[in-house]
Coordinates of C-alpha atoms in Angstrom, one line a residue:
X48 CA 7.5 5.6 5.3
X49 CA 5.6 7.4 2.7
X50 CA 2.1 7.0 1.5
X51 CA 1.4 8.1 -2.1
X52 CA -1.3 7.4 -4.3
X53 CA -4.3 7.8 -2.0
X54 CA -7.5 8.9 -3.4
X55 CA -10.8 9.3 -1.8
X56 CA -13.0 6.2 -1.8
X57 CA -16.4 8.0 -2.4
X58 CA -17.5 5.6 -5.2
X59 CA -21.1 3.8 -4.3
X60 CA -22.7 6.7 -1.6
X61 CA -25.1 7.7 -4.3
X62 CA -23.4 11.6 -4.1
X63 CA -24.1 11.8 -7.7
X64 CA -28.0 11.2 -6.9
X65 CA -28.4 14.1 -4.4
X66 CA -26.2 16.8 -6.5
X67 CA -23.1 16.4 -4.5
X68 CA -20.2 17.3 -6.9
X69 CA -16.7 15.3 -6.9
X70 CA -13.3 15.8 -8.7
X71 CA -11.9 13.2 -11.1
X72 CA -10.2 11.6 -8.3
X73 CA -13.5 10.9 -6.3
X74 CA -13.1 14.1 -4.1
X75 CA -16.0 15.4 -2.6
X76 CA -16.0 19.2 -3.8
X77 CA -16.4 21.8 -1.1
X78 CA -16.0 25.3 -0.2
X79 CA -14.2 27.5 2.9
X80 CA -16.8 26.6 5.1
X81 CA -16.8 22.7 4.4
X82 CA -20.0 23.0 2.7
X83 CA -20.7 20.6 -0.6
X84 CA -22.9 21.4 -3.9
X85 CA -25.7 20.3 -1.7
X86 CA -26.7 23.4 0.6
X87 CA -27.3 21.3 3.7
X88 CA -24.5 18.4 3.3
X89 CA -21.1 19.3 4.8
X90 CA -17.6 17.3 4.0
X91 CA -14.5 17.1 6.0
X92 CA -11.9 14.3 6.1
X93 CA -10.1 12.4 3.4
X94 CA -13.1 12.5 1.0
X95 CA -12.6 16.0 0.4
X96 CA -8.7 15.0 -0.7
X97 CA -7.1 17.9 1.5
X98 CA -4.3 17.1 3.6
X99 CA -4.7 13.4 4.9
X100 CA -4.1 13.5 8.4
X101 CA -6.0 12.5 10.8
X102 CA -5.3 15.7 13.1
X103 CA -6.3 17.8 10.0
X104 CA -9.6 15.7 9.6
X105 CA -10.3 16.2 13.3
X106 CA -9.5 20.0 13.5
X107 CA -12.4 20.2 10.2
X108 CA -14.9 18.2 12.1
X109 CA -14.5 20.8 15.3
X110 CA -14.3 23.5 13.1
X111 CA -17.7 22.3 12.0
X112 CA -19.6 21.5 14.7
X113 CA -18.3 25.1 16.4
X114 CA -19.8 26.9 13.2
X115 CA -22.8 25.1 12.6
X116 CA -24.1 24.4 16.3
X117 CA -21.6 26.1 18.7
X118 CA -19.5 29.0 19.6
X119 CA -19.2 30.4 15.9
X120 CA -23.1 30.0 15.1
X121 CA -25.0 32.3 12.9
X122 CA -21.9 34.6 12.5

């Protein structure tokens, strides 16, 4: 089984009103560190459009929480 043509269903979250940027397809943009336009608003998951997995999606919300208020903190 194959599933193509998923796109990231980010439409009506009000992202444009904050300063959160997306991609044509509705991607959230974000950078290494899983950080949006918006300084303090992080993105991980399927609405960043990276590979949609749910392992991957997991390992990026970990990843997260171990840089922004565990083990990795303030390095």
């Amino acid at each position: 089984m194959f599933a193509t043509g998923r796109a990231p269903n980010t439409k009506g979250f009000g992202l444009e009103q904050v300063g959160i940027e997306t991609k044509d397809n509705g991607a959230i943009k974000i950078n290494k560190g899983l950080q949006t336009s918006v300084e303090n608003i992080y993105a991980v998951g399927d609405v960043t459009n990276h590979v949609q997995l749910t392992p991957i999606a997991i390992k990026e919300g970990m990843a997260f929480a171990d840089t922004v208020y565990g083990r990795n903190h303030g390095r």
